[in-house]
């Protein structure tokens, strides 16, 4: 395919998007890790156009802020009142009054276009020596779309809007996608001569095409191979539809790269996710942000990972992980919640109903179940018993706890930070640790048990508990003496 360096790409993104019924500009709604406009920018960036012009109107400050972060080199054209695509293009050419060469025009709410398709439009435009080139597609259901009419030789003769089409023309499945390549001089001249004499009193780029055809100028058309790529977003139903198509595209890409995805229809992932070959993703799994999963790892079922790294051979089951690092051959889940700042070393385990936050957990260390680990450093080969709580918050400040290598914390313990449990040290089950435990020592932070005999008979007389105690031989006549 010819690699064509175009003078400019013009993105029309000024519309309000009323059908979205949202305070957020339509082009800033997201799908699969990017905004709609962000997907368009990603598709046009490899074209390396000399200039990128973006027409903005509705909620312009929000879109400008987005562009300042994503594409600071973009040139903003302001369309205060939206009077159609032709009006927007005319404002852009008035803004860039020294522009010459080829300009590619497209909409900011068409997130599925690929660079390959856009480059094909530009290549066809250059090779055909046309004054304008349209991208069309064959739609399974062309209702509400403008139909492309052609003569016996196959040359484009016009675009007929659905409401104006005859019954015969409504049978045409080829439609206009809203992507055009124009010779800038031709476009500038035509925009000065089209009129807003329609019910909407707006100027349309389709009117430019009609004008050029009426004057005998060459208008070429290239048909997109996949109609789904051309879909725009006007409401939340179409947004969901586009999201599904993008999901299918992403999932298919990774399966071709050697990833096993057991149920593509329930697997969702964003465009910035990376997967190595021989990763396995099970059903009902969502991968977002900059998540990276290494060779041999197994994730799912029922997982949500965001900005998380999963090491080779690790497993994550029925868990949520955000901003976490999971080491090689480590295991997470089920029902674990790894919050930002969690680092689990190689061969480590975070088990059922465990929550971690800013926790650096060493290689081979196990936190098997029912535990909260916050603001902590745990060495290698340690064991944290069930029901342990790292008490990191005093009501004002967060405090840190350090657990040494091969330490053992018994079940049901409270580690009241800031504390340090030394290497090889033990914490007795049920302890509230308020002082440091030296290496090799055992920390016991609990009072001696005292049994009050007969308490149930006196305080819970007539209950099922009292009857069961009586059947078991209790008589309630004695109280164990104090030691």
Short mmCIF file of C-alpha atoms in Angstrom, two decimals:
data_model
loop_
_atom_site.label_atom_id
_atom_site.label_comp_id
_atom_site.label_asym_id
_atom_site.label_seq_id
_atom_site.Cartn_x
_atom_site.Cartn_y
_atom_site.Cartn_z
CA UNK A 1 0.00 0.00 0.00
CA UNK A 2 1.24 3.48 -0.82
CA UNK A 3 2.43 5.42 2.22
CA UNK A 4 0.95 8.89 1.78
CA UNK A 5 2.04 11.87 3.87
CA UNK A 6 -1.03 14.10 4.03
CA UNK A 7 -0.99 17.83 4.65
CA UNK A 8 -3.57 17.71 7.43
CA UNK A 9 -6.12 15.61 9.22
CA UNK A 10 -9.29 17.44 10.14
CA UNK A 11 -11.31 15.89 12.98
CA UNK A 12 -14.85 17.16 13.49
CA UNK A 13 -15.61 16.99 17.23
CA UNK A 14 -17.81 19.99 18.00
CA UNK A 15 -21.20 18.31 18.36
CA UNK A 16 -23.16 18.25 21.59
CA UNK A 17 -24.22 14.64 21.28
CA UNK A 18 -27.72 15.26 22.64
CA UNK A 19 -28.70 11.62 22.32
CA UNK A 20 -26.03 10.65 24.84
CA UNK A 21 -27.98 12.66 27.46
CA UNK A 22 -24.78 13.40 29.32
CA UNK A 23 -22.95 16.37 30.82
CA UNK A 24 -19.77 14.85 29.40
CA UNK A 25 -18.96 15.70 25.77
CA UNK A 26 -19.72 12.72 23.55
CA UNK A 27 -16.16 12.39 22.28
CA UNK A 28 -14.87 12.02 25.86
CA UNK A 29 -16.97 8.97 26.66
CA UNK A 30 -14.69 5.97 27.03
CA UNK A 31 -14.48 2.44 25.72
CA UNK A 32 -11.74 -0.14 26.14
CA UNK A 33 -9.27 2.18 27.80
CA UNK A 34 -9.58 5.29 25.63
CA UNK A 35 -12.04 8.05 24.92
CA UNK A 36 -13.84 8.01 21.56
CA UNK A 37 -11.65 10.89 20.44
CA UNK A 38 -8.59 9.13 21.83
CA UNK A 39 -9.27 6.14 19.58
CA UNK A 40 -9.49 8.48 16.58
CA UNK A 41 -6.20 10.14 17.53
CA UNK A 42 -4.52 6.74 17.89
CA UNK A 43 -5.66 5.81 14.38
CA UNK A 44 -4.45 9.02 12.72
CA UNK A 45 -1.15 9.39 14.60
CA UNK A 46 0.78 6.89 12.40
CA UNK A 47 -0.32 8.82 9.30
CA UNK A 48 2.17 11.52 10.38
CA UNK A 49 0.16 14.35 8.91
CA UNK A 50 1.87 17.73 8.86
CA UNK A 51 -0.99 19.25 10.85
CA UNK A 52 -3.88 17.97 12.96
CA UNK A 53 -6.89 20.30 13.12
CA UNK A 54 -9.67 19.51 15.59
CA UNK A 55 -12.95 21.43 15.49
CA UNK A 56 -14.44 21.86 18.96
CA UNK A 57 -17.62 23.45 20.24
CA UNK A 58 -19.73 21.88 22.96
CA UNK A 59 -17.98 21.82 26.36
CA UNK A 60 -14.79 22.93 24.63
CA UNK A 61 -12.66 23.45 27.80
CA UNK A 62 -13.05 19.79 28.78
CA UNK A 63 -11.98 18.55 25.36
CA UNK A 64 -9.13 21.07 25.22
CA UNK A 65 -7.82 19.76 28.55
CA UNK A 66 -7.93 16.22 27.20
CA UNK A 67 -6.07 17.24 24.03
CA UNK A 68 -3.42 19.13 26.03
CA UNK A 69 -2.53 15.82 27.66
CA UNK A 70 -3.02 13.48 24.70
CA UNK A 71 -2.01 15.52 21.66
CA UNK A 72 -0.50 18.88 22.63
CA UNK A 73 0.44 19.57 19.00
CA UNK A 74 -3.18 19.58 17.84
CA UNK A 75 -4.56 22.88 16.53
CA UNK A 76 -7.96 23.81 17.95
CA UNK A 77 -10.61 25.34 15.69
CA UNK A 78 -13.60 26.82 17.52
CA UNK A 79 -17.12 26.31 16.16
CA UNK A 80 -19.22 28.33 18.59
CA UNK A 81 -22.50 27.47 16.85
CA UNK A 82 -22.79 24.12 15.13
CA UNK A 83 -24.15 24.57 11.60
CA UNK A 84 -23.13 21.29 10.02
CA UNK A 85 -20.06 19.44 8.84
CA UNK A 86 -19.52 21.76 5.91
CA UNK A 87 -19.59 24.78 8.21
CA UNK A 88 -17.04 23.11 10.53
CA UNK A 89 -14.72 22.32 7.62
CA UNK A 90 -15.00 25.89 6.31
CA UNK A 91 -14.02 27.31 9.72
CA UNK A 92 -11.03 24.97 9.82
CA UNK A 93 -9.79 26.06 6.40
CA UNK A 94 -10.27 29.71 7.34
CA UNK A 95 -8.18 29.01 10.45
CA UNK A 96 -5.49 27.25 8.40
CA UNK A 97 -5.63 29.68 5.49
CA UNK A 98 -2.16 28.68 4.24
CA UNK A 99 -3.00 24.98 4.07
CA UNK A 100 -2.46 23.21 0.74
CA UNK A 101 -2.29 19.61 -0.40
CA UNK A 102 -4.51 16.76 0.76
CA UNK A 103 -6.70 16.98 3.84
CA UNK A 104 -8.31 13.91 5.42
CA UNK A 105 -11.65 14.71 7.08
CA UNK A 106 -13.32 12.45 9.64
CA UNK A 107 -15.47 12.58 12.77
CA UNK A 108 -14.35 12.42 16.39
CA UNK A 109 -17.06 9.92 17.36
CA UNK A 110 -15.91 7.08 15.06
CA UNK A 111 -13.58 5.09 17.33
CA UNK A 112 -13.25 1.90 15.29
CA UNK A 113 -11.34 3.17 12.25
CA UNK A 114 -7.89 1.67 11.76
CA UNK A 115 -4.79 3.38 10.44
CA UNK A 116 -4.68 0.88 7.56
CA UNK A 117 -8.12 1.90 6.31
CA UNK A 118 -7.40 5.63 6.57
CA UNK A 119 -4.10 5.21 4.79
CA UNK A 120 -5.90 3.27 2.06
CA UNK A 121 -8.21 6.26 1.51
CA UNK A 122 -5.22 8.57 1.13
CA UNK A 123 -3.40 6.17 -1.19
CA UNK A 124 -6.46 5.75 -3.38
CA UNK A 125 -6.91 9.52 -3.47
CA UNK A 126 -3.34 10.02 -4.65
CA UNK A 127 -3.40 7.23 -7.21
CA UNK A 128 -6.77 8.21 -8.74
CA UNK A 129 -5.87 11.87 -9.11
CA UNK A 130 -9.36 12.67 -7.79
CA UNK A 131 -10.45 16.00 -6.35
CA UNK A 132 -12.27 14.11 -3.59
CA UNK A 133 -12.26 10.53 -2.36
CA UNK A 134 -14.95 9.05 -0.12
CA UNK A 135 -14.73 6.04 2.13
CA UNK A 136 -17.88 3.95 1.77
CA UNK A 137 -18.97 0.60 3.08
CA UNK A 138 -21.66 -2.00 2.46
CA UNK A 139 -23.96 -2.02 5.48
CA UNK A 140 -26.19 -5.03 6.36
CA UNK A 141 -28.94 -2.58 7.33
CA UNK A 142 -28.39 0.78 5.62
CA UNK A 143 -31.50 2.41 7.09
CA UNK A 144 -30.91 6.08 8.03
CA UNK A 145 -27.64 6.24 6.10
CA UNK A 146 -26.93 8.19 2.91
CA UNK A 147 -26.82 5.79 -0.09
CA UNK A 148 -24.07 5.91 -2.70
CA UNK A 149 -25.37 5.94 -6.25
CA UNK A 150 -23.18 4.87 -9.16
CA UNK A 151 -23.52 4.79 -12.94
CA UNK A 152 -23.13 1.79 -15.21
CA UNK A 153 -19.34 2.19 -15.19
CA UNK A 154 -19.28 2.17 -11.38
CA UNK A 155 -18.45 5.85 -11.00
CA UNK A 156 -20.05 7.72 -8.10
CA UNK A 157 -22.98 9.86 -9.17
CA UNK A 158 -24.19 11.10 -5.80
CA UNK A 159 -25.22 10.56 -2.19
CA UNK A 160 -28.93 10.21 -1.53
CA UNK A 161 -30.14 10.77 2.01
CA UNK A 162 -32.38 8.04 3.39
CA UNK A 163 -35.37 10.36 3.73
CA UNK A 164 -35.04 11.39 0.06
CA UNK A 165 -34.36 7.93 -1.39
CA UNK A 166 -36.79 6.13 -3.66
CA UNK A 167 -37.83 2.58 -2.85
CA UNK A 168 -35.30 1.37 -5.39
CA UNK A 169 -32.50 3.52 -3.93
CA UNK A 170 -33.31 2.26 -0.44
CA UNK A 171 -32.25 -1.18 -1.62
CA UNK A 172 -28.70 0.12 -2.09
CA UNK A 173 -26.47 -1.17 0.73
CA UNK A 174 -23.42 1.02 0.03
CA UNK A 175 -23.38 4.03 2.34
CA UNK A 176 -21.26 7.11 3.06
CA UNK A 177 -19.06 6.76 6.19
CA UNK A 178 -18.17 10.43 6.71
CA UNK A 179 -14.48 9.96 5.89
CA UNK A 180 -13.16 12.02 2.96
CA UNK A 181 -9.88 12.99 1.34
CA UNK A 182 -9.98 16.34 -0.45
CA UNK A 183 -7.67 18.50 -2.43
CA UNK A 184 -7.60 21.49 -0.10
CA UNK A 185 -7.99 24.10 -2.84
CA UNK A 186 -10.98 22.26 -4.30
CA UNK A 187 -12.58 21.86 -0.88
CA UNK A 188 -12.06 25.50 0.06
CA UNK A 189 -13.66 26.68 -3.18
CA UNK A 190 -16.63 24.30 -2.89
CA UNK A 191 -17.33 25.25 0.73
CA UNK A 192 -17.71 28.85 -0.32
CA UNK A 193 -20.42 27.86 -2.79
CA UNK A 194 -22.62 25.39 -0.93
CA UNK A 195 -25.78 26.68 0.73
CA UNK A 196 -27.67 25.91 3.93
CA UNK A 197 -31.02 25.69 2.16
CA UNK A 198 -32.25 22.59 3.96
CA UNK A 199 -34.64 22.02 6.84
CA UNK A 200 -31.78 22.11 9.35
CA UNK A 201 -30.26 25.22 7.74
CA UNK A 202 -26.85 23.60 7.90
CA UNK A 203 -23.94 23.11 5.51
CA UNK A 204 -22.91 19.51 4.82
CA UNK A 205 -19.84 17.89 3.31
CA UNK A 206 -22.19 15.68 1.30
CA UNK A 207 -23.26 18.88 -0.47
CA UNK A 208 -19.61 19.41 -1.46
CA UNK A 209 -19.58 15.94 -3.04
CA UNK A 210 -22.80 16.69 -4.92
CA UNK A 211 -21.40 20.01 -6.16
CA UNK A 212 -18.16 18.44 -7.40
CA UNK A 213 -20.03 15.67 -9.23
CA UNK A 214 -22.38 18.19 -10.85
CA UNK A 215 -19.35 20.11 -12.15
CA UNK A 216 -17.81 17.01 -13.65
CA UNK A 217 -14.93 16.76 -11.19
CA UNK A 218 -13.55 13.36 -10.25
CA UNK A 219 -14.97 11.91 -7.03
CA UNK A 220 -13.49 8.53 -6.20
CA UNK A 221 -14.75 6.03 -3.63
CA UNK A 222 -13.04 3.21 -1.78
CA UNK A 223 -15.10 0.59 0.02
CA UNK A 224 -14.11 -0.38 3.56
CA UNK A 225 -13.73 -4.14 3.92
CA UNK A 226 -15.43 -4.32 7.32
CA UNK A 227 -18.57 -2.24 7.82
CA UNK A 228 -18.20 -2.51 11.60
CA UNK A 229 -15.08 -0.36 11.43
CA UNK A 230 -17.12 2.57 10.14
CA UNK A 231 -19.69 2.68 12.95
CA UNK A 232 -20.14 6.01 14.73
CA UNK A 233 -21.49 6.65 18.22
CA UNK A 234 -24.56 8.81 18.73
CA UNK A 235 -26.12 7.30 21.85
CA UNK A 236 -25.26 4.89 24.63
CA UNK A 237 -26.67 1.92 22.75
CA UNK A 238 -24.27 2.59 19.88
CA UNK A 239 -21.47 3.17 22.42
CA UNK A 240 -22.07 -0.29 23.87
CA UNK A 241 -22.15 -1.75 20.36
CA UNK A 242 -18.84 -0.08 19.45
CA UNK A 243 -17.33 -1.28 22.71
CA UNK A 244 -18.25 -4.87 21.88
CA UNK A 245 -16.68 -4.58 18.43
CA UNK A 246 -13.50 -3.13 19.92
CA UNK A 247 -13.44 -5.87 22.56
CA UNK A 248 -13.74 -8.51 19.85
CA UNK A 249 -10.88 -6.91 17.93
CA UNK A 250 -8.58 -6.76 20.97
CA UNK A 251 -9.37 -10.30 22.14
CA UNK A 252 -8.86 -11.72 18.64
CA UNK A 253 -5.49 -9.96 18.41
CA UNK A 254 -4.21 -11.55 21.61
CA UNK A 255 -5.47 -15.01 20.70
CA UNK A 256 -3.54 -14.73 17.43
CA UNK A 257 -0.50 -13.80 19.53
CA UNK A 258 -0.67 -17.09 21.43
CA UNK A 259 -2.94 -16.24 24.39
CA UNK A 260 -5.64 -18.70 25.47
CA UNK A 261 -8.92 -16.90 26.17
CA UNK A 262 -11.45 -19.51 27.17
CA UNK A 263 -14.55 -17.34 26.77
CA UNK A 264 -14.00 -14.30 24.52
CA UNK A 265 -17.56 -13.05 25.00
CA UNK A 266 -17.09 -12.50 28.75
CA UNK A 267 -13.50 -11.26 28.57
CA UNK A 268 -12.96 -7.50 28.42
CA UNK A 269 -9.68 -5.67 28.08
CA UNK A 270 -8.34 -2.27 27.17
CA UNK A 271 -6.05 -1.22 24.36
CA UNK A 272 -3.02 -0.69 26.67
CA UNK A 273 -3.10 -4.20 28.17
CA UNK A 274 -0.15 -6.45 27.27
CA UNK A 275 -0.16 -10.26 27.30
CA UNK A 276 2.70 -12.66 26.67
CA UNK A 277 2.26 -15.93 24.75
CA UNK A 278 0.92 -18.90 26.73
CA UNK A 279 -1.06 -16.74 29.14
CA UNK A 280 -4.49 -18.15 29.98
CA UNK A 281 -7.47 -15.88 30.64
CA UNK A 282 -10.64 -17.50 31.96
CA UNK A 283 -14.23 -16.28 31.76
CA UNK A 284 -15.66 -13.13 33.34
CA UNK A 285 -12.29 -11.40 33.48
CA UNK A 286 -11.63 -7.69 32.91
CA UNK A 287 -8.16 -6.31 32.22
CA UNK A 288 -7.75 -2.54 32.27
CA UNK A 289 -5.14 0.20 32.13
CA UNK A 290 -1.50 -0.83 31.78
CA UNK A 291 -2.00 -4.38 33.04
CA UNK A 292 0.78 -6.74 31.89
CA UNK A 293 0.52 -10.54 32.24
CA UNK A 294 3.61 -12.66 31.68
CA UNK A 295 4.08 -16.09 30.11
CA UNK A 296 2.39 -19.03 31.79
CA UNK A 297 0.25 -16.97 34.13
CA UNK A 298 -3.41 -17.89 34.60
CA UNK A 299 -5.97 -15.19 35.40
CA UNK A 300 -9.61 -15.88 36.14
CA UNK A 301 -12.32 -16.77 36.30
CA UNK A 302 -14.06 -13.70 37.73
CA UNK A 303 -11.14 -11.28 38.00
CA UNK A 304 -10.72 -7.55 37.53
CA UNK A 305 -7.16 -6.28 37.09
CA UNK A 306 -6.20 -2.65 36.57
CA UNK A 307 -2.63 -1.36 36.12
CA UNK A 308 -1.40 -4.68 37.53
CA UNK A 309 1.64 -6.79 36.64
CA UNK A 310 1.35 -10.57 36.89
CA UNK A 311 4.58 -12.54 36.82
CA UNK A 312 5.35 -15.73 34.89
CA UNK A 313 3.46 -18.77 36.12
CA UNK A 314 1.39 -16.85 38.65
CA UNK A 315 -2.31 -17.49 39.22
CA UNK A 316 -5.08 -15.02 40.07
CA UNK A 317 -8.54 -16.40 40.79
CA UNK A 318 -11.79 -14.54 41.58
CA UNK A 319 -9.97 -11.41 42.73
CA UNK A 320 -9.65 -7.67 42.19
CA UNK A 321 -6.20 -6.14 41.79
CA UNK A 322 -5.40 -2.45 41.29
CA UNK A 323 -1.89 -1.11 40.86
CA UNK A 324 -0.38 -4.36 42.15
CA UNK A 325 2.71 -6.40 41.29
CA UNK A 326 2.36 -10.18 41.53
CA UNK A 327 5.60 -12.16 41.36
CA UNK A 328 6.47 -15.27 39.42
CA UNK A 329 4.63 -18.44 40.49
CA UNK A 330 2.70 -16.50 43.15
CA UNK A 331 -0.96 -17.23 43.89
CA UNK A 332 -3.79 -14.78 44.56
CA UNK A 333 -7.36 -15.58 45.53
CA UNK A 334 -10.07 -16.48 45.61
CA UNK A 335 -11.85 -13.33 46.81
CA UNK A 336 -8.70 -11.27 47.38
CA UNK A 337 -8.47 -7.49 47.02
CA UNK A 338 -5.02 -6.13 46.14
CA UNK A 339 -5.03 -2.35 46.34
CA UNK A 340 -2.41 0.04 44.93
CA UNK A 341 1.12 -0.43 46.19
CA UNK A 342 0.82 -4.17 46.80
CA UNK A 343 3.89 -6.21 45.83
CA UNK A 344 3.77 -9.97 46.21
CA UNK A 345 7.10 -11.72 45.82
CA UNK A 346 7.81 -14.88 43.82
CA UNK A 347 6.07 -17.94 45.17
CA UNK A 348 4.04 -15.91 47.63
CA UNK A 349 0.36 -16.36 48.39
CA UNK A 350 -2.48 -13.98 49.11
CA UNK A 351 -5.54 -16.07 49.84
CA UNK A 352 -9.27 -15.92 50.42
CA UNK A 353 -10.77 -12.71 51.81
CA UNK A 354 -7.42 -10.95 52.18
CA UNK A 355 -7.09 -7.21 51.52
CA UNK A 356 -3.72 -5.55 51.01
CA UNK A 357 -2.63 -1.94 50.52
CA UNK A 358 0.91 -0.53 50.23
CA UNK A 359 2.15 -3.95 51.25
CA UNK A 360 5.54 -5.31 50.15
CA UNK A 361 5.28 -9.07 50.73
CA UNK A 362 8.43 -11.14 50.29
CA UNK A 363 9.14 -14.27 48.29
CA UNK A 364 7.50 -17.41 49.63
CA UNK A 365 5.45 -15.53 52.22
CA UNK A 366 1.88 -16.66 52.78
CA UNK A 367 -1.10 -14.57 53.79
CA UNK A 368 -3.68 -17.33 53.32
CA UNK A 369 -7.01 -15.93 54.50
CA UNK A 370 -9.20 -13.41 56.31
CA UNK A 371 -6.50 -10.79 56.83
CA UNK A 372 -5.91 -7.07 56.28
CA UNK A 373 -2.33 -6.02 55.45
CA UNK A 374 -1.94 -2.26 55.10
CA UNK A 375 1.23 -0.15 55.09
CA UNK A 376 3.53 -3.09 55.71
CA UNK A 377 6.76 -4.76 54.72
CA UNK A 378 6.88 -8.52 55.19
CA UNK A 379 10.08 -10.48 54.60
CA UNK A 380 10.56 -13.81 52.88
CA UNK A 381 9.02 -17.12 53.96
CA UNK A 382 6.84 -15.57 56.64
CA UNK A 383 3.35 -16.79 57.54
CA UNK A 384 0.47 -14.54 58.54
CA UNK A 385 -2.32 -16.43 60.30
CA UNK A 386 -6.02 -16.15 59.59
CA UNK A 387 -7.84 -13.13 60.93
CA UNK A 388 -4.72 -10.98 61.40
CA UNK A 389 -5.15 -7.22 61.16
CA UNK A 390 -2.33 -4.77 60.54
CA UNK A 391 -3.74 -1.86 62.54
CA UNK A 392 -2.21 0.95 60.51
CA UNK A 393 -4.50 3.93 61.23
CA UNK A 394 -4.65 5.77 64.56
CA UNK A 395 -7.47 8.08 63.49
CA UNK A 396 -5.09 10.75 62.21
CA UNK A 397 -2.01 9.15 60.63
CA UNK A 398 -1.14 5.92 58.84
CA UNK A 399 1.74 3.91 60.35
CA UNK A 400 4.01 1.15 59.05
CA UNK A 401 4.56 -2.42 60.25
CA UNK A 402 7.62 -4.55 59.43
CA UNK A 403 7.67 -8.33 59.68
CA UNK A 404 11.05 -10.10 59.34
CA UNK A 405 12.01 -13.14 57.29
CA UNK A 406 10.50 -16.47 58.37
CA UNK A 407 8.41 -14.81 61.09
CA UNK A 408 5.14 -16.43 62.16
CA UNK A 409 2.07 -14.41 63.16
CA UNK A 410 -0.63 -16.50 64.83
CA UNK A 411 -4.28 -16.32 63.88
CA UNK A 412 -6.51 -13.58 65.22
CA UNK A 413 -3.65 -11.17 65.99
CA UNK A 414 -3.69 -7.38 65.97
CA UNK A 415 -0.42 -5.66 65.06
CA UNK A 416 -0.80 -2.08 66.26
CA UNK A 417 1.51 0.02 64.08
CA UNK A 418 4.16 1.28 64.10
CA UNK A 419 5.60 -2.12 65.02
CA UNK A 420 8.40 -4.47 64.06
CA UNK A 421 8.36 -8.23 64.41
CA UNK A 422 11.90 -9.50 63.96
CA UNK A 423 13.22 -12.26 61.74
CA UNK A 424 12.22 -15.71 62.95
CA UNK A 425 9.99 -14.25 65.66
CA UNK A 426 6.55 -15.59 66.60
CA UNK A 427 3.35 -13.84 67.60
CA UNK A 428 1.02 -15.95 69.71
CA UNK A 429 -2.47 -16.44 68.32
CA UNK A 430 -5.00 -13.92 69.57
CA UNK A 431 -2.40 -11.33 70.56
CA UNK A 432 -2.65 -7.56 70.40
CA UNK A 433 0.94 -6.55 69.72
CA UNK A 434 1.72 -3.03 70.94
CA UNK A 435 5.49 -3.44 71.35
CA UNK A 436 8.21 -4.66 68.98
CA UNK A 437 9.01 -8.38 69.03
CA UNK A 438 12.78 -9.06 68.80
CA UNK A 439 14.18 -11.65 66.37
CA UNK A 440 13.65 -15.18 67.62
CA UNK A 441 11.27 -14.12 70.41
CA UNK A 442 7.57 -14.83 70.81
CA UNK A 443 5.22 -11.93 71.44
CA UNK A 444 2.19 -12.66 73.61
CA UNK A 445 -0.28 -9.86 73.98
CA UNK A 446 -3.28 -11.40 75.73
CA UNK A 447 -4.60 -11.91 79.29
CA UNK A 448 -4.94 -15.28 80.99
CA UNK A 449 -8.27 -17.01 80.38
CA UNK A 450 -10.73 -17.15 83.30
CA UNK A 451 -13.82 -19.40 83.32
CA UNK A 452 -16.85 -18.26 85.35
CA UNK A 453 -18.70 -21.47 86.16
CA UNK A 454 -22.46 -21.46 86.23
CA UNK A 455 -22.76 -18.11 84.48
CA UNK A 456 -25.26 -19.45 81.91
CA UNK A 457 -27.54 -20.90 84.58
CA UNK A 458 -27.70 -17.55 86.38
CA UNK A 459 -27.71 -15.10 83.47
CA UNK A 460 -29.37 -17.16 80.75
CA UNK A 461 -31.75 -19.30 82.72
CA UNK A 462 -34.48 -20.97 80.68
CA UNK A 463 -32.59 -20.73 77.38
CA UNK A 464 -31.57 -23.51 75.03
CA UNK A 465 -27.99 -22.89 76.11
CA UNK A 466 -28.87 -23.52 79.77
CA UNK A 467 -30.76 -26.70 78.93
CA UNK A 468 -27.87 -28.00 76.78
CA UNK A 469 -25.39 -27.23 79.59
CA UNK A 470 -27.54 -29.04 82.13
CA UNK A 471 -27.75 -32.12 79.88
CA UNK A 472 -23.97 -32.04 79.55
CA UNK A 473 -23.61 -32.25 83.35
CA UNK A 474 -23.20 -28.63 84.31
CA UNK A 475 -24.86 -27.67 87.61
CA UNK A 476 -23.87 -24.03 87.99
CA UNK A 477 -22.90 -24.44 91.65
CA UNK A 478 -19.22 -23.51 91.54
CA UNK A 479 -17.02 -20.79 90.10
CA UNK A 480 -13.44 -21.52 89.24
CA UNK A 481 -11.24 -19.75 91.80
CA UNK A 482 -8.97 -16.92 90.69
CA UNK A 483 -5.35 -17.94 90.20
#
